[in-house]
Short mmCIF file of C-alpha atoms in Angstrom, two decimals:
data_model
loop_
_atom_site.label_atom_id
_atom_site.label_comp_id
_atom_site.label_asym_id
_atom_site.label_seq_id
_atom_site.Cartn_x
_atom_site.Cartn_y
_atom_site.Cartn_z
CA MET Q 364 0.02 -0.10 0.22
CA MET Q 365 1.37 3.43 -0.86
CA PRO Q 366 0.57 6.51 1.12
CA ILE Q 367 -1.72 9.02 -0.44
CA ARG Q 368 0.96 11.83 -1.03
CA GLU Q 369 2.64 9.14 -3.36
CA ILE Q 370 -0.58 8.93 -5.42
CA HIS Q 371 -1.07 11.45 -8.18
CA VAL Q 372 -3.68 12.51 -10.59
CA GLY Q 373 -2.60 10.79 -14.02
CA ASP Q 374 -0.95 7.62 -12.25
CA VAL Q 375 -2.10 4.40 -14.08
CA TYR Q 376 -2.41 1.25 -12.37
CA ARG Q 377 -2.94 -2.36 -13.72
CA ASN Q 378 -3.34 -5.61 -12.02
CA PRO Q 379 0.20 -7.41 -12.72
CA MET Q 380 -1.44 -10.79 -12.57
CA TYR Q 381 -3.55 -10.19 -15.66
CA ASP Q 382 -2.94 -8.87 -18.98
CA ASN Q 383 -6.37 -7.91 -20.14
CA GLY Q 384 -5.93 -4.34 -21.13
CA LEU Q 385 -7.97 -2.90 -18.04
CA GLU Q 386 -6.31 -0.06 -16.42
CA PHE Q 387 -7.22 2.49 -13.83
CA VAL Q 388 -6.32 6.15 -14.27
CA VAL Q 389 -6.30 8.45 -11.26
CA VAL Q 390 -8.54 11.33 -11.98
CA ASP Q 391 -9.10 12.88 -8.32
CA ILE Q 392 -7.78 12.78 -4.89
CA ASP Q 393 -9.64 13.41 -1.80
CA PHE Q 394 -6.86 13.94 0.59
CA GLU Q 395 -9.33 14.61 3.68
CA GLU Q 396 -11.28 11.31 3.04
CA LYS Q 397 -8.17 9.57 1.85
CA MET Q 398 -10.29 8.38 -1.35
CA ILE Q 399 -8.83 7.86 -4.77
CA LYS Q 400 -11.17 8.52 -7.87
CA VAL Q 401 -10.23 6.35 -10.75
CA GLN Q 402 -11.44 5.90 -14.30
CA PRO Q 403 -11.23 2.22 -15.81
CA VAL Q 404 -9.97 2.23 -19.19
CA ASP Q 405 -9.24 -0.40 -21.91
CA SER Q 406 -5.60 0.21 -23.02
CA SER Q 407 -6.03 -2.46 -25.84
CA GLN Q 408 -8.28 0.07 -27.33
CA SER Q 409 -6.47 3.37 -27.21
CA ARG Q 410 -7.31 4.02 -23.54
CA VAL Q 411 -11.33 3.92 -24.10
CA GLU Q 412 -13.09 4.82 -20.99
CA ILE Q 413 -15.05 1.77 -19.53
CA GLY Q 414 -18.10 2.96 -17.42
CA LYS Q 415 -18.03 5.54 -15.18
CA PRO Q 416 -15.22 6.63 -12.51
CA PHE Q 417 -15.51 5.29 -9.02
CA TRP Q 418 -13.80 6.14 -5.77
CA LYS Q 419 -11.41 3.62 -3.90
CA SER Q 420 -9.37 3.86 -0.45
CA ASN Q 421 -5.99 4.59 -0.68
CA ARG Q 422 -5.40 1.24 1.07
CA ASP Q 423 -6.67 -0.83 -1.64
CA ARG Q 424 -4.26 -3.28 -2.97
CA MET Q 425 -4.51 -1.41 -6.50
CA PHE Q 426 -2.48 1.37 -4.72
CA SER Q 427 0.98 -0.38 -4.67
CA GLU Q 428 4.18 -0.09 -6.87
CA SER Q 429 3.46 -3.45 -8.28
CA TRP Q 430 0.39 -2.30 -9.83
CA ARG Q 431 1.54 1.17 -11.17
CA VAL Q 432 2.36 1.34 -14.84
CA LEU Q 433 2.95 5.14 -15.26
CA ARG Q 434 3.51 8.07 -12.92
CA GLY Q 435 1.18 11.04 -13.61
CA GLY Q 436 2.13 14.63 -12.95
CA SER Q 437 2.36 15.77 -9.07
CA GLU Q 438 -0.44 18.24 -7.81
#
């Protein structure tokens, strides 16, 4: 699990156990509530958005170095 201060808007996460093209892009961070809003995308289809963005706790297993595939900008 990564501290919330190490997670940035634009970071991209993907489950390292599955190569199905599903990635999650960080679109918003609520530091007070320690929640991260992610948008699922299909990277095999040029990052086509899948469904609506949703909130996840920064304690979710998704937010680990093994899942991060791209670092976004720092805000």
